[in-house]
Amino acid sequence: MSTLTFEHVTVRYGGRHRGLTAVDGVDLTVPDGATVGLVGESGSGKSTLARAAVGLTPVTGGRVLLDGRPLRRRGPVRMVFQDPYSSLDPRMTIGASLAEALPRGTRHRRDEVGGLLELVGLDPDRAAMLPAQLSGGQRQRVALARALAGRPQVVIADEITSALDVSIQGTVLNLVRDLQRRMRLSMLFISHDLAVVRYVSDLIAVMYLGRIVEYGPAGDVLRDPQHPYTRELLAAAEAVALSEPDAVADTEPADPHHPPPGCRFHPRCPIGPLVHPGRGICREAEPAGEGHRHHAACHFAATPELVS
């Protein structure tokens, strides 16, 4: 089994008075052999959570578990980064980069490298090339091969298509989905693009200002979202697809250094106290996800305004 669990994980930067809590008490599970799509606006804490899982960012509180045990070695969890141009050493050949990532004691390294390149749809002859000789899509394939070289149990893909041309994004997404299913990998797939997350994910988690506000099966969350923020994200995605950007509210998120009390989404919420003055609880108390569908962290997740 390869179940990755974030258990009340908190990540804080800076001091007590001037610091920033980028991830605030997150509970999230990536089940064995499944892909969880983590979606949210820039600055919501998605990449910080990913970096905490692979040990690049210290965890201030909580634990990261693999199959119920604290993840002390990050080897079983590998990450593919957003920028394919900076994730590879420009002075090393592709073959050397992949060979470096293979486990110690691996025999026939040249054959292993050739097999990894073929796995991600590249000719083994690319091993002799430098990263600068490859296109962006090819580099991202190499970055994926490098992550797989360590024979991980879990792969974290952090916005891996956002730096690529639109014409290339689809082929990389098809590759990721195919590899995940063939190898039965557990995967945390991070993106701000709901269309991308919809395509590759079994489950979807929605993050806002450091917290998970909704989590459930992808089809259910997209068909019947329970949290108003998820509905706003879906409306934004549909408006962009229809070239109607004015159809989406342009309210900026709150300052993450000074998140609002109570529900962090209440200053932007279409069913909150700005619209319904009697719902002062949104300003006063943090909502819990227990008791709501999709664990929606909203005091009024089941109200007619939201589910109609």
mmCIF file of C-alpha atoms in Angstrom:
data_model
loop_
_atom_site.group_PDB
_atom_site.id
_atom_site.type_symbol
_atom_site.label_atom_id
_atom_site.label_comp_id
_atom_site.label_asym_id
_atom_site.label_seq_id
_atom_site.Cartn_x
_atom_site.Cartn_y
_atom_site.Cartn_z
ATOM 1 C CA MET A 1 0.000 0.000 0.000
ATOM 2 C CA SER A 2 1.025 3.616 -0.587
ATOM 3 C CA THR A 3 -1.361 5.931 1.240
ATOM 4 C CA LEU A 4 -0.026 9.438 1.889
ATOM 5 C CA THR A 5 -1.662 11.252 4.796
ATOM 6 C CA PHE A 6 -1.305 14.825 5.983
ATOM 7 C CA GLU A 7 -2.345 14.852 9.616
ATOM 8 C CA HIS A 8 -3.116 18.367 10.860
ATOM 9 C CA VAL A 9 -0.064 19.714 9.018
ATOM 10 C CA THR A 10 0.936 23.323 9.619
ATOM 11 C CA VAL A 11 3.730 25.221 7.889
ATOM 12 C CA ARG A 12 4.703 28.650 9.110
ATOM 13 C CA TYR A 13 7.298 31.085 7.776
ATOM 14 C CA GLY A 14 8.885 33.841 9.849
ATOM 15 C CA GLY A 15 8.372 34.812 13.475
ATOM 16 C CA ARG A 16 5.310 34.778 15.674
ATOM 17 C CA HIS A 17 4.428 38.441 15.133
ATOM 18 C CA ARG A 18 5.373 39.014 11.483
ATOM 19 C CA GLY A 19 5.208 35.496 10.107
ATOM 20 C CA LEU A 20 2.910 33.782 7.645
ATOM 21 C CA THR A 21 1.037 30.532 8.200
ATOM 22 C CA ALA A 22 0.982 29.166 4.654
ATOM 23 C CA VAL A 23 -0.604 25.827 5.597
ATOM 24 C CA ASP A 24 -2.886 25.761 8.612
ATOM 25 C CA GLY A 25 -3.897 22.443 10.157
ATOM 26 C CA VAL A 26 -4.445 20.513 6.926
ATOM 27 C CA ASP A 27 -5.859 16.996 7.026
ATOM 28 C CA LEU A 28 -5.714 15.292 3.641
ATOM 29 C CA THR A 29 -5.398 11.708 2.405
ATOM 30 C CA VAL A 30 -4.044 10.496 -0.934
ATOM 31 C CA PRO A 31 -5.350 6.913 -1.083
ATOM 32 C CA ASP A 32 -3.326 4.015 -2.404
ATOM 33 C CA GLY A 33 -3.293 4.000 -6.212
ATOM 34 C CA ALA A 34 -5.466 7.109 -6.546
ATOM 35 C CA THR A 35 -4.900 10.616 -7.863
ATOM 36 C CA VAL A 36 -5.989 13.516 -5.675
ATOM 37 C CA GLY A 37 -6.270 16.841 -7.462
ATOM 38 C CA LEU A 38 -5.436 19.773 -5.200
ATOM 39 C CA VAL A 39 -6.856 23.005 -6.569
ATOM 40 C CA GLY A 40 -6.982 26.619 -5.418
ATOM 41 C CA GLU A 41 -5.851 30.129 -6.238
ATOM 42 C CA SER A 42 -2.232 31.231 -6.202
ATOM 43 C CA GLY A 43 -1.113 31.738 -2.617
ATOM 44 C CA SER A 44 -3.538 29.202 -1.171
ATOM 45 C CA GLY A 45 -0.703 26.993 0.146
ATOM 46 C CA LYS A 46 -0.801 24.163 -2.400
ATOM 47 C CA SER A 47 2.897 24.177 -3.295
ATOM 48 C CA THR A 48 3.932 24.656 0.326
ATOM 49 C CA LEU A 49 2.004 21.516 1.262
ATOM 50 C CA ALA A 50 3.745 19.641 -1.559
ATOM 51 C CA ARG A 51 7.171 20.819 -0.491
ATOM 52 C CA ALA A 52 6.440 19.755 3.077
ATOM 53 C CA ALA A 53 5.641 16.245 1.856
ATOM 54 C CA VAL A 54 9.054 15.835 0.200
ATOM 55 C CA GLY A 55 11.013 17.492 3.015
ATOM 56 C CA LEU A 56 11.885 20.731 1.196
ATOM 57 C CA THR A 57 9.918 22.799 3.711
ATOM 58 C CA PRO A 58 9.963 22.054 7.462
ATOM 59 C CA VAL A 59 6.641 21.147 9.042
ATOM 60 C CA THR A 60 5.799 23.441 11.947
ATOM 61 C CA GLY A 61 3.070 21.202 13.311
ATOM 62 C CA GLY A 62 1.357 17.913 12.522
ATOM 63 C CA ARG A 63 2.749 14.910 10.640
ATOM 64 C CA VAL A 64 3.135 13.513 7.146
ATOM 65 C CA LEU A 65 2.462 9.766 7.127
ATOM 66 C CA LEU A 66 3.001 7.003 4.582
ATOM 67 C CA ASP A 67 0.809 3.974 5.251
ATOM 68 C CA GLY A 68 0.192 5.249 8.766
ATOM 69 C CA ARG A 69 3.844 5.697 9.692
ATOM 70 C CA PRO A 70 5.757 8.987 9.959
ATOM 71 C CA LEU A 71 7.542 9.749 6.701
ATOM 72 C CA ARG A 72 11.128 10.037 7.897
ATOM 73 C CA ARG A 73 12.793 9.365 4.524
ATOM 74 C CA ARG A 74 11.430 11.297 1.568
ATOM 75 C CA GLY A 75 12.660 8.723 -0.959
ATOM 76 C CA PRO A 76 9.262 6.995 -1.320
ATOM 77 C CA VAL A 77 7.707 10.377 -2.205
ATOM 78 C CA ARG A 78 9.064 12.168 -5.278
ATOM 79 C CA MET A 79 8.109 15.513 -6.767
ATOM 80 C CA VAL A 80 7.857 16.872 -10.308
ATOM 81 C CA PHE A 81 8.245 20.643 -10.281
ATOM 82 C CA GLN A 82 6.443 23.343 -12.203
ATOM 83 C CA ASP A 83 9.324 24.718 -14.247
ATOM 84 C CA PRO A 84 10.993 22.140 -16.524
ATOM 85 C CA TYR A 85 13.736 24.654 -17.366
ATOM 86 C CA SER A 86 15.060 24.951 -13.825
ATOM 87 C CA SER A 87 14.360 21.452 -12.470
ATOM 88 C CA LEU A 88 17.272 19.894 -14.401
ATOM 89 C CA ASP A 89 20.974 20.729 -14.065
ATOM 90 C CA PRO A 90 21.898 22.460 -17.357
ATOM 91 C CA ARG A 91 25.464 21.100 -17.166
ATOM 92 C CA MET A 92 24.483 17.429 -16.876
ATOM 93 C CA THR A 93 23.342 15.247 -19.720
ATOM 94 C CA ILE A 94 19.866 13.785 -19.505
ATOM 95 C CA GLY A 95 21.348 10.355 -18.934
ATOM 96 C CA ALA A 96 23.527 11.562 -16.064
ATOM 97 C CA SER A 97 20.549 13.298 -14.397
ATOM 98 C CA LEU A 98 18.473 10.146 -14.569
ATOM 99 C CA ALA A 99 21.318 7.877 -13.462
ATOM 100 C CA GLU A 100 21.918 10.105 -10.437
ATOM 101 C CA ALA A 101 18.315 9.552 -9.322
ATOM 102 C CA LEU A 102 18.469 5.743 -9.509
ATOM 103 C CA PRO A 103 18.691 3.869 -6.189
ATOM 104 C CA ARG A 104 22.139 2.936 -4.948
ATOM 105 C CA GLY A 105 23.321 -0.414 -6.150
ATOM 106 C CA THR A 106 21.324 -0.285 -9.381
ATOM 107 C CA ARG A 107 23.024 -2.439 -11.997
ATOM 108 C CA HIS A 108 22.990 -1.786 -15.739
ATOM 109 C CA ARG A 109 22.343 1.894 -15.246
ATOM 110 C CA ARG A 110 22.523 2.685 -18.943
ATOM 111 C CA ASP A 111 19.749 0.205 -19.665
ATOM 112 C CA GLU A 112 17.704 1.590 -16.768
ATOM 113 C CA VAL A 113 18.072 5.126 -18.126
ATOM 114 C CA GLY A 114 17.028 4.008 -21.601
ATOM 115 C CA GLY A 115 14.007 2.251 -20.145
ATOM 116 C CA LEU A 116 12.959 5.357 -18.211
ATOM 117 C CA LEU A 117 13.171 7.507 -21.329
ATOM 118 C CA GLU A 118 11.070 5.039 -23.269
ATOM 119 C CA LEU A 119 8.585 4.958 -20.390
ATOM 120 C CA VAL A 120 7.917 8.686 -20.802
ATOM 121 C CA GLY A 121 7.823 8.521 -24.594
ATOM 122 C CA LEU A 122 11.360 9.690 -25.433
ATOM 123 C CA ASP A 123 14.020 8.021 -27.569
ATOM 124 C CA PRO A 124 16.844 6.546 -25.441
ATOM 125 C CA ASP A 125 19.305 8.496 -27.642
ATOM 126 C CA ARG A 126 18.160 11.642 -25.779
ATOM 127 C CA ALA A 127 20.315 10.476 -22.876
ATOM 128 C CA ALA A 128 23.384 12.045 -24.511
ATOM 129 C CA MET A 129 21.750 15.477 -24.818
ATOM 130 C CA LEU A 130 21.813 18.464 -22.493
ATOM 131 C CA PRO A 131 18.536 19.977 -21.215
ATOM 132 C CA ALA A 132 19.011 23.043 -23.438
ATOM 133 C CA GLN A 133 18.716 20.793 -26.485
ATOM 134 C CA LEU A 134 15.202 19.682 -25.548
ATOM 135 C CA SER A 135 11.837 21.412 -25.808
ATOM 136 C CA GLY A 136 9.836 22.349 -22.716
ATOM 137 C CA GLY A 137 7.551 19.350 -23.072
ATOM 138 C CA GLN A 138 10.509 17.004 -23.481
ATOM 139 C CA ARG A 139 12.183 18.455 -20.396
ATOM 140 C CA GLN A 140 9.026 17.904 -18.372
ATOM 141 C CA ARG A 141 8.975 14.289 -19.553
ATOM 142 C CA VAL A 142 12.579 13.953 -18.365
ATOM 143 C CA ALA A 143 11.632 15.495 -15.021
ATOM 144 C CA LEU A 144 8.858 12.929 -14.700
ATOM 145 C CA ALA A 145 11.284 10.132 -15.609
ATOM 146 C CA ARG A 146 13.704 11.432 -12.965
ATOM 147 C CA ALA A 147 10.958 11.252 -10.331
ATOM 148 C CA LEU A 148 10.113 7.698 -11.386
ATOM 149 C CA ALA A 149 13.810 6.700 -11.333
ATOM 150 C CA GLY A 150 13.696 6.559 -7.549
ATOM 151 C CA ARG A 151 10.898 3.962 -7.729
ATOM 152 C CA PRO A 152 8.593 6.074 -5.574
ATOM 153 C CA GLN A 153 5.389 4.992 -3.909
ATOM 154 C CA VAL A 154 3.876 8.473 -4.243
ATOM 155 C CA VAL A 155 4.433 11.161 -6.881
ATOM 156 C CA ILE A 156 3.591 14.828 -6.325
ATOM 157 C CA ALA A 157 3.084 16.841 -9.498
ATOM 158 C CA ASP A 158 3.131 20.589 -8.820
ATOM 159 C CA GLU A 159 1.595 22.649 -11.653
ATOM 160 C CA ILE A 160 3.560 20.585 -14.164
ATOM 161 C CA THR A 161 1.713 21.876 -17.240
ATOM 162 C CA SER A 162 1.397 25.576 -16.367
ATOM 163 C CA ALA A 163 4.783 26.503 -17.899
ATOM 164 C CA LEU A 164 4.112 24.600 -21.116
ATOM 165 C CA ASP A 165 2.477 25.721 -24.339
ATOM 166 C CA VAL A 166 -1.190 24.821 -24.577
ATOM 167 C CA SER A 167 -0.462 22.571 -27.549
ATOM 168 C CA ILE A 168 1.879 20.457 -25.385
ATOM 169 C CA GLN A 169 -0.124 20.362 -22.165
ATOM 170 C CA GLY A 170 -2.526 17.691 -23.396
ATOM 171 C CA THR A 171 0.203 15.219 -24.329
ATOM 172 C CA VAL A 172 1.887 15.611 -20.923
ATOM 173 C CA LEU A 173 -1.442 15.145 -19.126
ATOM 174 C CA ASN A 174 -2.184 12.018 -21.154
ATOM 175 C CA LEU A 175 1.244 10.664 -20.238
ATOM 176 C CA VAL A 176 0.754 11.387 -16.533
ATOM 177 C CA ARG A 177 -2.656 9.746 -16.458
ATOM 178 C CA ASP A 178 -1.408 6.703 -18.361
ATOM 179 C CA LEU A 179 1.652 6.220 -16.132
ATOM 180 C CA GLN A 180 -0.362 6.628 -12.946
ATOM 181 C CA ARG A 181 -2.830 3.966 -13.999
ATOM 182 C CA ARG A 182 -0.275 1.520 -15.390
ATOM 183 C CA MET A 183 2.040 1.772 -12.381
ATOM 184 C CA ARG A 184 -0.740 2.144 -9.783
ATOM 185 C CA LEU A 185 0.978 5.176 -8.354
ATOM 186 C CA SER A 186 -0.531 7.295 -5.619
ATOM 187 C CA MET A 187 -0.424 10.887 -6.864
ATOM 188 C CA LEU A 188 -1.076 14.365 -5.535
ATOM 189 C CA PHE A 189 -1.705 16.496 -8.615
ATOM 190 C CA ILE A 190 -1.604 20.239 -7.938
ATOM 191 C CA SER A 191 -3.093 22.816 -10.266
ATOM 192 C CA HIS A 192 -5.047 26.067 -10.307
ATOM 193 C CA ASP A 193 -6.836 24.842 -13.441
ATOM 194 C CA LEU A 194 -10.020 22.914 -12.694
ATOM 195 C CA ALA A 195 -10.215 21.552 -16.239
ATOM 196 C CA VAL A 196 -6.804 19.932 -15.789
ATOM 197 C CA VAL A 197 -7.692 18.562 -12.357
ATOM 198 C CA ARG A 198 -10.979 17.195 -13.689
ATOM 199 C CA TYR A 199 -9.106 15.234 -16.367
ATOM 200 C CA VAL A 200 -6.593 13.400 -14.174
ATOM 201 C CA SER A 201 -8.131 13.122 -10.693
ATOM 202 C CA ASP A 202 -10.121 10.505 -8.810
ATOM 203 C CA LEU A 203 -10.672 12.853 -5.879
ATOM 204 C CA ILE A 204 -10.520 16.627 -5.574
ATOM 205 C CA ALA A 205 -9.428 18.743 -2.615
ATOM 206 C CA VAL A 206 -10.057 22.489 -2.686
ATOM 207 C CA MET A 207 -7.675 24.744 -0.751
ATOM 208 C CA TYR A 208 -8.228 28.329 0.342
ATOM 209 C CA LEU A 209 -5.850 30.467 2.445
ATOM 210 C CA GLY A 210 -3.994 27.501 3.882
ATOM 211 C CA ARG A 211 -6.954 25.214 4.577
ATOM 212 C CA ILE A 212 -8.849 22.456 2.815
ATOM 213 C CA VAL A 213 -12.442 23.652 2.378
ATOM 214 C CA GLU A 214 -13.876 20.737 0.359
ATOM 215 C CA TYR A 215 -12.804 17.171 -0.448
ATOM 216 C CA GLY A 216 -14.528 14.332 -2.211
ATOM 217 C CA PRO A 217 -14.845 12.213 -5.351
ATOM 218 C CA ALA A 218 -14.007 14.309 -8.405
ATOM 219 C CA GLY A 219 -17.304 13.760 -10.176
ATOM 220 C CA ASP A 220 -19.350 14.575 -7.081
ATOM 221 C CA VAL A 221 -17.410 17.719 -6.206
ATOM 222 C CA LEU A 222 -17.605 19.086 -9.747
ATOM 223 C CA ARG A 223 -21.243 18.117 -10.269
ATOM 224 C CA ASP A 224 -22.554 19.195 -6.867
ATOM 225 C CA PRO A 225 -20.052 21.461 -5.050
ATOM 226 C CA GLN A 226 -20.943 22.141 -1.448
ATOM 227 C CA HIS A 227 -18.628 25.042 -0.611
ATOM 228 C CA PRO A 228 -19.237 28.506 -2.114
ATOM 229 C CA TYR A 229 -15.536 28.868 -2.964
ATOM 230 C CA THR A 230 -15.630 25.694 -5.055
ATOM 231 C CA ARG A 231 -18.673 27.091 -6.857
ATOM 232 C CA GLU A 232 -16.766 30.301 -7.555
ATOM 233 C CA LEU A 233 -13.838 28.354 -8.993
ATOM 234 C CA LEU A 234 -16.174 26.408 -11.259
ATOM 235 C CA ALA A 235 -17.918 29.597 -12.359
ATOM 236 C CA ALA A 236 -14.548 31.163 -13.142
ATOM 237 C CA ALA A 237 -13.470 28.158 -15.206
ATOM 238 C CA GLU A 238 -16.735 28.193 -17.176
ATOM 239 C CA ALA A 239 -16.534 31.951 -17.739
ATOM 240 C CA VAL A 240 -12.996 31.675 -19.098
ATOM 241 C CA ALA A 241 -14.065 28.835 -21.388
ATOM 242 C CA LEU A 242 -16.911 31.009 -22.700
ATOM 243 C CA SER A 243 -14.719 34.137 -22.876
ATOM 244 C CA GLU A 244 -16.929 35.880 -20.317
ATOM 245 C CA PRO A 245 -14.497 37.025 -17.606
ATOM 246 C CA ASP A 246 -16.963 39.613 -16.333
ATOM 247 C CA ALA A 247 -19.242 36.780 -15.193
ATOM 248 C CA VAL A 248 -16.954 36.137 -12.217
ATOM 249 C CA ALA A 249 -16.549 38.345 -9.175
ATOM 250 C CA ASP A 250 -13.154 40.053 -9.136
ATOM 251 C CA THR A 251 -12.787 40.294 -5.335
ATOM 252 C CA GLU A 252 -9.214 39.680 -4.222
ATOM 253 C CA PRO A 253 -8.425 37.049 -1.563
ATOM 254 C CA ALA A 254 -7.679 38.234 1.931
ATOM 255 C CA ASP A 255 -4.113 39.030 2.990
ATOM 256 C CA PRO A 256 -2.617 35.659 4.047
ATOM 257 C CA HIS A 257 -0.517 37.474 6.659
ATOM 258 C CA HIS A 258 -3.755 38.645 8.287
ATOM 259 C CA PRO A 259 -6.508 36.129 7.487
ATOM 260 C CA PRO A 260 -9.997 37.198 8.552
ATOM 261 C CA PRO A 261 -11.515 35.683 11.697
ATOM 262 C CA GLY A 262 -14.135 33.001 11.462
ATOM 263 C CA CYS A 263 -14.559 31.595 7.970
ATOM 264 C CA ARG A 264 -11.671 32.862 5.868
ATOM 265 C CA PHE A 265 -13.869 33.074 2.803
ATOM 266 C CA HIS A 266 -16.612 35.221 4.366
ATOM 267 C CA PRO A 267 -15.402 38.597 2.933
ATOM 268 C CA ARG A 268 -15.942 37.183 -0.583
ATOM 269 C CA CYS A 269 -18.751 34.724 0.058
ATOM 270 C CA PRO A 270 -21.947 35.056 -2.029
ATOM 271 C CA ILE A 271 -24.023 33.407 0.712
ATOM 272 C CA GLY A 272 -22.195 34.932 3.687
ATOM 273 C CA PRO A 273 -22.774 37.924 5.973
ATOM 274 C CA LEU A 274 -22.216 40.520 3.237
ATOM 275 C CA VAL A 275 -25.337 39.200 1.527
ATOM 276 C CA HIS A 276 -27.169 37.803 4.565
ATOM 277 C CA PRO A 277 -26.458 40.072 7.571
ATOM 278 C CA GLY A 278 -27.947 37.532 9.994
ATOM 279 C CA ARG A 279 -25.107 35.117 9.339
ATOM 280 C CA GLY A 280 -22.673 36.683 11.751
ATOM 281 C CA ILE A 281 -21.406 33.250 12.746
ATOM 282 C CA CYS A 282 -19.316 33.304 9.563
ATOM 283 C CA ARG A 283 -17.327 36.225 10.995
ATOM 284 C CA GLU A 284 -16.991 34.682 14.444
ATOM 285 C CA ALA A 285 -16.469 30.909 14.233
ATOM 286 C CA GLU A 286 -14.319 28.709 12.049
ATOM 287 C CA PRO A 287 -16.492 26.214 10.175
ATOM 288 C CA ALA A 288 -15.761 22.516 10.508
ATOM 289 C CA GLY A 289 -16.139 20.043 7.687
ATOM 290 C CA GLU A 290 -17.689 17.294 9.791
ATOM 291 C CA GLY A 291 -21.339 16.648 9.062
ATOM 292 C CA HIS A 292 -21.350 18.156 5.551
ATOM 293 C CA ARG A 293 -21.052 16.417 2.211
ATOM 294 C CA HIS A 294 -17.513 16.505 0.823
ATOM 295 C CA HIS A 295 -16.357 17.693 4.271
ATOM 296 C CA ALA A 296 -17.269 21.203 3.151
ATOM 297 C CA ALA A 297 -15.941 23.710 5.697
ATOM 298 C CA CYS A 298 -18.951 26.048 5.506
ATOM 299 C CA HIS A 299 -21.567 26.905 8.148
ATOM 300 C CA PHE A 300 -24.250 26.989 5.466
ATOM 301 C CA ALA A 301 -23.065 24.287 3.105
ATOM 302 C CA ALA A 302 -26.513 22.681 2.972
ATOM 303 C CA THR A 303 -28.583 25.855 2.538
ATOM 304 C CA PRO A 304 -30.830 26.256 -0.528
ATOM 305 C CA GLU A 305 -28.787 29.201 -1.800
ATOM 306 C CA LEU A 306 -25.785 26.921 -2.186
ATOM 307 C CA VAL A 307 -27.252 23.657 -3.416
ATOM 308 C CA SER A 308 -29.897 24.933 -5.806
#
